[in-house]
């Protein structure tokens, strides 16, 4: 009995073993589950961090790339800060300062003379220039700038019936800044790399090129500075500022403004942009030739302005001759400044390193007429002719009357060749004439139109000596009225005369319909007044 009791197990211990095993198993299973959950949560957290970092750097796979260049750009700098740019750089909102940390050297090094350290200089950005223009460059420029510039119309003109030529006017003055130079400027700016666009561009001119650069650089969010001379027309200054450029007036002449602009570009890393004969700029201008070929079928000739628009002539001639070598390409310039004609005769550009500036014709020559332009003109331009200034003014008048176009001298140059009958071979043919620009200050435009009316024999001036008695002036006015002429101005003088005491000299400014009407009025006055003096100012 005692041995059996010592070897027996208590009756209550046997049923406790199965529940204990179940509890231990459950704890082990829960531990494994918790570890698995914690591992998965940590892995997802790491993935989220990696994905967020990647999205910040690379952007969404199917969406636009998000970077600094796509966001809004800060405002450009103010001209007051230009004087501080030697010590610090403040451009596009990024302020970078340079600090010098002095570390005390050992005494042995103090005895040695330190070698002078050359100051850090910034190299101006330079664009590579292609040697020669290709048709592929013009096609690429047309594709790249198709949404940035206007595809201007090339329409049949009512002037055609007056001169016996089927004239189609390519109205480039309808561009936003009123000039064809927008095409070349836009292609130049879009071809810049991001670093150059971030730093900004600087221009030293008051021409149509400067206004085109001011507008398109602002549209592309590129900081743009325009340096003009102090004598620039206030309207030009206001227009460039309205387009979004930072305009700075410096120096009495254009040469002073150019040297100051180059200095600022050297110090601050801007890209100095000027009208040049690079393949990129000529390709943008050459898109005019592509559009003319598409808009007017069966063309016989195309007339372009030369001189200040020699880049337009060379670039468009390249496109037209590639598409149809039978089309005659003609350049026209003023006989007072035959820059292109003389350069073609001598074989080199006479004004490549110097500007010829005229208040009516703008900038002639300069870097825009270089070796590249001269080669293209020799190869593709059939002839270059010159016209008188009187014909240019009459062309401006015809464009305003028949087409309601306020063209400037460069824009009216092509039509002036037809008015002067300088190209008789074009009679009865289909000819496109490029009206390239329409930017002319209002006082100068008014002066040109007044002069054109005189040249067209529609405004005449004469003087007559009358007796100083009542009713004499009224009789003169009655004679003018019977001839259906209109008196614009009248002046009388009775003191500074070499005639009798009771005489006076009356000077009249009269408007007529045309040259035959003026001749009729002159004959009527000659029959009645022997003292008539007719002031000849019209075109012979």
Coordinates of N, CA, C and O in Angstrom, one line a residue, residues 39-170:
X39 N 6.9 43.5 -39.2 CA 7.8 43.5 -40.3 C 7.2 44.1 -41.5 O 7.8 44.9 -42.3
X40 N 5.9 43.7 -41.8 CA 5.2 44.3 -43.0 C 5.0 45.8 -42.8 O 5.1 46.5 -43.8
X41 N 4.6 46.2 -41.6 CA 4.4 47.7 -41.4 C 5.7 48.4 -41.6 O 5.7 49.5 -42.3
X42 N 6.8 48.0 -41.1 CA 8.1 48.6 -41.3 C 8.5 48.7 -42.8 O 9.0 49.6 -43.3
X43 N 8.2 47.6 -43.5 CA 8.5 47.5 -44.9 C 7.7 48.5 -45.7 O 8.2 49.2 -46.6
X44 N 6.4 48.6 -45.4 CA 5.5 49.6 -46.1 C 6.0 51.0 -45.8 O 5.9 51.9 -46.7
X45 N 6.4 51.3 -44.6 CA 6.8 52.6 -44.2 C 8.1 53.0 -45.0 O 8.2 54.1 -45.5
X46 N 9.0 52.1 -45.1 CA 10.2 52.3 -45.9 C 9.9 52.6 -47.4 O 10.4 53.5 -48.1
X47 N 8.9 51.8 -47.9 CA 8.5 52.0 -49.3 C 7.9 53.3 -49.5 O 8.1 54.0 -50.5
X48 N 7.1 53.8 -48.5 CA 6.4 55.1 -48.7 C 7.5 56.2 -48.7 O 7.4 57.2 -49.5
X49 N 8.5 56.1 -47.8 CA 9.5 57.1 -47.8 C 10.3 57.1 -49.1 O 10.6 58.2 -49.7
X50 N 10.6 55.9 -49.6 CA 11.4 55.8 -50.9 C 10.6 56.4 -52.0 O 11.1 57.1 -52.9
X51 N 9.2 56.0 -52.0 CA 8.4 56.5 -53.1 C 8.2 58.0 -53.1 O 8.2 58.7 -54.1
X52 N 8.1 58.5 -51.9 CA 7.9 60.0 -51.8 C 9.2 60.7 -52.2 O 9.2 61.7 -52.9
X53 N 10.3 60.2 -51.8 CA 11.6 60.8 -52.2 C 11.8 60.7 -53.7 O 12.2 61.6 -54.4
X54 N 11.4 59.5 -54.3 CA 11.5 59.4 -55.8 C 10.6 60.3 -56.5 O 11.0 60.9 -57.5
X55 N 9.4 60.5 -56.0 CA 8.4 61.3 -56.7 C 8.9 62.8 -56.7 O 8.6 63.5 -57.6
X56 N 9.6 63.2 -55.6 CA 10.1 64.5 -55.5 C 11.2 64.8 -56.5 O 11.3 65.8 -57.1
X57 N 12.0 63.7 -56.8 CA 13.1 63.9 -57.7 C 12.7 63.7 -59.1 O 13.0 64.5 -60.0
X58 N 11.9 62.6 -59.4 CA 11.6 62.2 -60.7 C 10.3 62.6 -61.2 O 10.0 62.8 -62.4
X59 N 9.3 62.8 -60.3 CA 8.0 63.2 -60.7 C 7.2 61.9 -61.0 O 7.7 60.8 -61.1
X60 N 5.9 62.1 -61.3 CA 5.0 61.0 -61.7 C 5.4 60.4 -63.0 O 6.0 61.2 -63.9
X61 N 5.2 59.2 -63.2 CA 5.7 58.5 -64.4 C 5.0 59.0 -65.6 O 5.6 59.2 -66.7
X62 N 3.7 59.2 -65.6 CA 2.9 59.6 -66.8 C 2.6 61.1 -66.8 O 1.9 61.5 -67.7
X63 N 2.9 61.8 -65.8 CA 2.6 63.2 -65.8 C 3.8 64.1 -66.1 O 4.9 63.6 -66.4
X64 N 3.6 65.4 -66.1 CA 4.7 66.3 -66.3 C 5.8 66.3 -65.2 O 5.4 66.0 -64.1
X65 N 7.0 66.6 -65.6 CA 8.1 66.6 -64.6 C 8.0 67.8 -63.8 O 7.8 68.9 -64.3
X66 N 8.0 67.6 -62.4 CA 7.9 68.7 -61.5 C 9.3 69.1 -61.1 O 10.0 68.4 -60.5
X67 N 9.8 70.3 -61.5 CA 11.1 70.8 -61.1 C 11.0 72.3 -61.0 O 9.9 72.9 -61.2
X68 N 12.1 72.9 -60.7 CA 12.1 74.4 -60.5 C 11.7 75.1 -61.8 O 11.1 76.2 -61.8
X69 N 12.1 74.5 -63.0 CA 11.9 75.2 -64.2 C 10.4 75.3 -64.6 O 10.0 76.2 -65.3
X70 N 9.6 74.4 -64.0 CA 8.2 74.4 -64.4 C 7.4 75.3 -63.4 O 6.3 75.6 -63.7
X71 N 7.9 75.7 -62.3 CA 7.2 76.5 -61.4 C 7.3 78.0 -61.8 O 8.0 78.3 -62.7
X72 N 6.6 78.8 -61.1 CA 6.7 80.3 -61.4 C 8.0 80.8 -61.0 O 8.6 80.5 -60.0
X73 N 8.6 81.6 -61.9 CA 9.9 82.2 -61.7 C 9.7 83.5 -60.9 O 8.8 84.2 -61.0
X74 N 10.7 83.8 -60.1 CA 10.7 85.0 -59.3 C 10.9 86.2 -60.2 O 11.3 86.1 -61.3
X75 N 10.6 87.4 -59.6 CA 10.8 88.6 -60.4 C 12.3 88.9 -60.7 O 13.1 88.4 -60.0
X76 N 12.5 89.6 -61.8 CA 13.9 89.9 -62.1 C 14.4 91.0 -61.2 O 13.7 91.6 -60.4
X77 N 15.7 91.2 -61.3 CA 16.3 92.2 -60.4 C 16.0 93.6 -60.8 O 15.5 93.9 -61.8
X78 N 16.3 94.5 -59.9 CA 16.0 95.9 -60.1 C 17.3 96.5 -60.6 O 18.4 96.1 -60.2
X79 N 17.2 97.6 -61.4 CA 18.5 98.2 -61.9 C 19.3 98.8 -60.8 O 20.5 99.0 -60.9
X80 N 18.8 99.1 -59.6 CA 19.6 99.7 -58.5 C 20.6 98.7 -58.0 O 21.6 99.1 -57.4
X81 N 20.3 97.4 -58.2 CA 21.2 96.4 -57.6 C 22.3 96.1 -58.6 O 23.2 95.3 -58.2
X82 N 22.3 96.6 -59.8 CA 23.3 96.2 -60.7 C 24.7 96.7 -60.3 O 25.7 96.0 -60.6
X83 N 24.8 97.8 -59.5 CA 26.1 98.3 -59.0 C 26.7 97.3 -58.0 O 27.9 97.4 -57.7
X84 N 25.9 96.5 -57.3 CA 26.4 95.6 -56.3 C 26.8 94.2 -56.8 O 27.2 93.4 -56.0
X85 N 26.7 94.0 -58.1 CA 26.8 92.6 -58.6 C 28.3 92.2 -58.6 O 28.5 91.0 -58.8
X86 N 29.2 93.1 -58.4 CA 30.6 92.7 -58.4 C 30.9 91.9 -57.1 O 31.7 91.0 -57.0
X87 N 30.2 92.2 -56.0 CA 30.4 91.6 -54.7 C 29.4 90.4 -54.4 O 29.7 89.6 -53.7
X88 N 28.3 90.5 -55.0 CA 27.3 89.5 -54.7 C 26.4 89.3 -55.9 O 26.3 90.2 -56.8
X89 N 25.8 88.1 -56.0 CA 25.0 87.8 -57.1 C 23.5 87.7 -56.7 O 23.2 86.9 -55.7
X90 N 22.6 88.4 -57.3 CA 21.2 88.4 -56.9 C 20.4 88.3 -58.2 O 20.2 89.2 -58.9
X91 N 20.1 87.0 -58.6 CA 19.5 86.8 -59.9 C 18.4 85.7 -59.7 O 18.6 84.7 -59.1
X92 N 17.2 86.1 -60.2 CA 16.0 85.1 -60.1 C 15.8 84.7 -58.6 O 15.3 83.6 -58.3
X93 N 16.0 85.6 -57.7 CA 15.6 85.3 -56.3 C 16.7 84.5 -55.6 O 16.5 84.2 -54.4
X94 N 17.8 84.1 -56.2 CA 18.8 83.3 -55.5 C 19.9 84.2 -55.1 O 20.6 84.8 -56.0
X95 N 20.2 84.4 -53.8 CA 21.2 85.2 -53.3 C 22.4 84.4 -52.9 O 22.3 83.5 -52.1
X96 N 23.5 84.6 -53.5 CA 24.7 83.9 -53.3 C 25.8 84.8 -52.8 O 26.1 85.8 -53.5
X97 N 26.4 84.6 -51.6 CA 27.4 85.5 -51.1 C 28.7 84.6 -50.9 O 28.6 83.4 -50.7
X98 N 29.8 85.3 -51.0 CA 31.1 84.6 -50.8 C 31.7 85.1 -49.6 O 31.9 86.4 -49.4
X99 N 32.1 84.2 -48.7 CA 32.8 84.6 -47.4 C 34.2 84.0 -47.4 O 34.5 83.0 -48.0
X100 N 35.1 84.7 -46.8 CA 36.4 84.3 -46.7 C 36.7 83.9 -45.2 O 36.6 84.8 -44.3
X101 N 37.1 82.7 -45.0 CA 37.5 82.2 -43.6 C 39.0 82.3 -43.5 O 39.7 81.7 -44.2
X102 N 39.4 82.9 -42.4 CA 40.9 83.1 -42.1 C 41.3 82.1 -41.1 O 40.7 82.1 -40.0
X103 N 42.2 81.2 -41.4 CA 42.7 80.2 -40.5 C 44.1 80.6 -40.1 O 44.9 80.9 -41.0
X104 N 44.4 80.7 -38.8 CA 45.7 81.1 -38.3 C 46.7 80.0 -38.7 O 46.6 78.9 -38.2
X105 N 47.7 80.3 -39.5 CA 48.7 79.3 -39.9 C 49.8 79.3 -38.8 O 49.9 80.1 -37.9
X106 N 50.6 78.3 -38.9 CA 51.7 78.2 -38.0 C 52.7 79.4 -38.2 O 52.6 80.0 -39.2
X107 N 53.6 79.6 -37.2 CA 54.5 80.7 -37.3 C 55.5 80.5 -38.4 O 55.9 81.5 -39.0
X108 N 55.8 79.3 -38.8 CA 56.7 79.1 -39.9 C 56.2 79.6 -41.2 O 56.9 80.1 -42.0
X109 N 54.8 79.4 -41.4 CA 54.2 79.7 -42.6 C 54.0 81.2 -42.7 O 53.9 81.8 -43.8
X110 N 54.0 81.9 -41.6 CA 53.8 83.4 -41.6 C 55.0 84.0 -42.2 O 54.9 85.1 -42.8
X111 N 56.2 83.4 -42.1 CA 57.4 84.0 -42.6 C 57.4 83.9 -44.1 O 58.1 84.7 -44.8
X112 N 56.8 82.9 -44.7 CA 56.8 82.7 -46.1 C 55.9 83.7 -46.8 O 54.8 83.9 -46.3
X113 N 56.2 84.1 -47.9 CA 55.4 85.0 -48.7 C 54.3 84.2 -49.4 O 54.6 83.2 -50.1
X114 N 53.0 84.6 -49.2 CA 51.9 83.9 -49.9 C 51.9 84.3 -51.3 O 52.1 85.5 -51.7
X115 N 51.6 83.3 -52.1 CA 51.5 83.6 -53.6 C 50.1 84.3 -53.9 O 49.1 83.9 -53.3
X116 N 50.1 85.3 -54.7 CA 48.9 86.0 -55.1 C 47.9 85.0 -55.8 O 48.3 84.3 -56.7
X117 N 46.7 85.1 -55.4 CA 45.6 84.3 -56.0 C 44.9 85.2 -57.0 O 44.4 86.3 -56.7
X118 N 44.7 84.6 -58.2 CA 44.0 85.4 -59.2 C 42.5 85.5 -58.9 O 41.9 84.5 -58.4
X119 N 41.9 86.6 -59.1 CA 40.5 86.8 -58.8 C 39.7 85.9 -59.7 O 40.0 85.7 -60.9
X120 N 38.6 85.5 -59.2 CA 37.6 84.7 -60.0 C 36.8 85.5 -60.9 O 36.2 86.4 -60.5
X121 N 36.9 85.2 -62.2 CA 36.2 86.0 -63.2 C 35.1 85.1 -63.8 O 35.3 83.9 -64.0
X122 N 34.0 85.7 -64.2 CA 32.9 85.0 -64.8 C 33.0 85.1 -66.3 O 33.1 86.2 -66.9
X123 N 32.9 84.0 -67.0 CA 33.0 84.1 -68.5 C 31.6 84.3 -69.0 O 30.6 83.6 -68.6
X124 N 31.4 85.2 -70.0 CA 30.1 85.4 -70.6 C 29.7 84.2 -71.4 O 30.5 83.5 -71.9
X125 N 28.4 83.9 -71.4 CA 27.8 82.8 -72.1 C 27.9 83.1 -73.6 O 27.7 84.2 -74.1
X126 N 28.4 82.2 -74.4 CA 28.5 82.3 -75.8 C 27.8 81.2 -76.5 O 27.9 80.0 -76.2
X127 N 27.0 81.6 -77.5 CA 26.3 80.6 -78.3 C 27.1 80.1 -79.5 O 27.7 81.0 -80.2
X128 N 27.2 78.9 -79.8 CA 27.9 78.4 -81.0 C 27.1 78.9 -82.2 O 25.9 78.8 -82.3
X129 N 27.9 79.2 -83.2 CA 27.3 79.7 -84.5 C 27.6 78.6 -85.5 O 28.7 78.1 -85.7
X130 N 26.5 78.3 -86.3 CA 26.7 77.4 -87.4 C 27.3 78.1 -88.6 O 27.2 79.3 -88.7
X131 N 28.1 77.3 -89.3 CA 28.8 77.9 -90.4 C 27.8 78.4 -91.6 O 28.0 79.4 -92.2
X132 N 26.8 77.6 -91.9 CA 26.0 77.9 -93.0 C 24.6 77.4 -92.7 O 24.3 76.5 -92.0
X133 N 23.6 78.1 -93.3 CA 22.2 77.8 -93.1 C 21.7 76.7 -94.0 O 22.0 76.7 -95.2
X134 N 21.0 75.8 -93.5 CA 20.4 74.7 -94.2 C 18.9 74.8 -94.3 O 18.3 75.4 -93.4
X135 N 18.3 74.2 -95.2 CA 16.8 74.2 -95.3 C 16.2 73.4 -94.1 O 15.1 73.8 -93.6
X136 N 16.9 72.4 -93.6 CA 16.4 71.7 -92.4 C 16.3 72.6 -91.2 O 15.5 72.4 -90.4
X137 N 17.3 73.5 -91.1 CA 17.2 74.5 -90.0 C 15.9 75.3 -90.1 O 15.3 75.6 -89.0
X138 N 15.6 75.7 -91.2 CA 14.4 76.6 -91.4 C 13.1 75.8 -91.1 O 12.2 76.3 -90.4
X139 N 13.1 74.5 -91.5 CA 11.9 73.7 -91.2 C 11.8 73.4 -89.7 O 10.7 73.5 -89.2
X140 N 12.9 73.2 -89.0 CA 12.9 73.0 -87.6 C 12.4 74.3 -86.9 O 11.7 74.3 -85.9
X141 N 12.9 75.4 -87.4 CA 12.4 76.7 -86.8 C 11.0 76.9 -87.0 O 10.3 77.4 -86.1
X142 N 10.4 76.6 -88.1 CA 9.0 76.7 -88.4 C 8.2 75.9 -87.4 O 7.1 76.3 -86.9
X143 N 8.6 74.7 -87.2 CA 7.9 73.8 -86.3 C 8.0 74.3 -84.8 O 7.0 74.2 -84.1
X144 N 9.1 74.7 -84.5 CA 9.4 75.1 -83.1 C 8.7 76.4 -82.7 O 8.3 76.6 -81.5
X145 N 8.5 77.3 -83.6 CA 7.9 78.6 -83.4 C 6.5 78.8 -83.9 O 6.0 79.9 -83.9
X146 N 5.9 77.7 -84.3 CA 4.5 77.8 -84.9 C 3.5 78.4 -83.9 O 2.5 79.0 -84.3
X147 N 3.7 78.1 -82.6 CA 2.7 78.6 -81.6 C 3.1 79.9 -80.9 O 2.4 80.4 -80.1
X148 N 4.3 80.4 -81.3 CA 4.8 81.6 -80.7 C 4.7 82.9 -81.5 O 4.7 84.0 -81.0
X149 N 4.6 82.7 -82.8 CA 4.4 83.9 -83.7 C 3.2 83.7 -84.6 O 2.7 82.6 -84.8
X150 N 2.8 84.8 -85.2 CA 1.6 84.8 -86.0 C 1.9 84.3 -87.4 O 3.0 84.7 -88.0
X151 N 1.1 83.5 -88.0 CA 1.2 83.2 -89.4 C 0.4 84.3 -90.2 O -0.8 84.2 -90.4
X152 N 1.1 85.3 -90.6 CA 0.5 86.5 -91.1 C -0.1 86.2 -92.5 O 0.5 85.3 -93.2
X153 N -1.1 86.9 -92.9 CA -1.7 86.7 -94.2 C -0.8 87.2 -95.4 O 0.0 88.1 -95.2
X154 N -1.0 86.6 -96.5 CA -0.3 87.1 -97.8 C -1.5 87.3 -98.8 O -1.9 86.3 -99.5
X155 N -2.0 88.5 -98.9 CA -3.3 88.8 -99.6 C -3.0 89.6 -100.8 O -2.1 90.4 -100.9
X156 N -3.9 89.4 -101.8 CA -3.9 90.2 -103.0 C -4.3 91.7 -102.7 O -5.2 91.9 -101.9
X157 N -3.5 92.6 -103.3 CA -3.7 94.0 -102.9 C -4.4 94.8 -104.1 O -4.2 94.5 -105.2
X158 N -5.2 95.8 -103.6 CA -5.8 96.6 -104.6 C -4.9 97.5 -105.4 O -5.2 98.1 -106.4
X159 N -3.7 97.6 -104.9 CA -2.6 98.4 -105.6 C -2.2 97.8 -106.9 O -1.7 98.5 -107.8
X160 N -2.6 96.5 -107.1 CA -2.1 95.8 -108.2 C -2.6 96.5 -109.5 O -1.9 96.6 -110.5
X161 N -3.9 96.9 -109.5 CA -4.5 97.5 -110.8 C -3.8 98.8 -111.2 O -3.8 99.1 -112.3
X162 N -3.2 99.5 -110.2 CA -2.6 100.8 -110.5 C -1.3 100.6 -111.2 O -0.9 101.5 -112.0
X163 N -0.6 99.5 -110.9 CA 0.8 99.3 -111.5 C 0.9 98.1 -112.4 O 2.0 97.8 -112.8
X164 N -0.1 97.4 -112.7 CA -0.1 96.3 -113.7 C 0.7 95.1 -113.2 O 1.2 94.3 -114.0
X165 N 0.8 94.9 -111.9 CA 1.4 93.7 -111.3 C 0.5 93.1 -110.3 O -0.1 93.8 -109.5
X166 N 0.4 91.7 -110.3 CA -0.4 91.0 -109.3 C 0.4 91.0 -108.0 O 1.3 90.2 -107.8
X167 N 0.1 91.9 -107.1 CA 0.8 92.1 -105.9 C 0.1 91.4 -104.7 O -1.1 91.5 -104.5
X168 N 0.9 90.6 -104.0 CA 0.4 89.9 -102.8 C 1.3 90.4 -101.7 O 2.5 90.2 -101.7
X169 N 0.7 91.0 -100.7 CA 1.4 91.6 -99.6 C 1.5 90.6 -98.4 O 0.4 90.2 -97.9
X170 N 2.7 90.3 -98.0 CA 2.9 89.5 -96.8 C 3.0 90.4 -95.6 O 4.0 91.1 -95.4

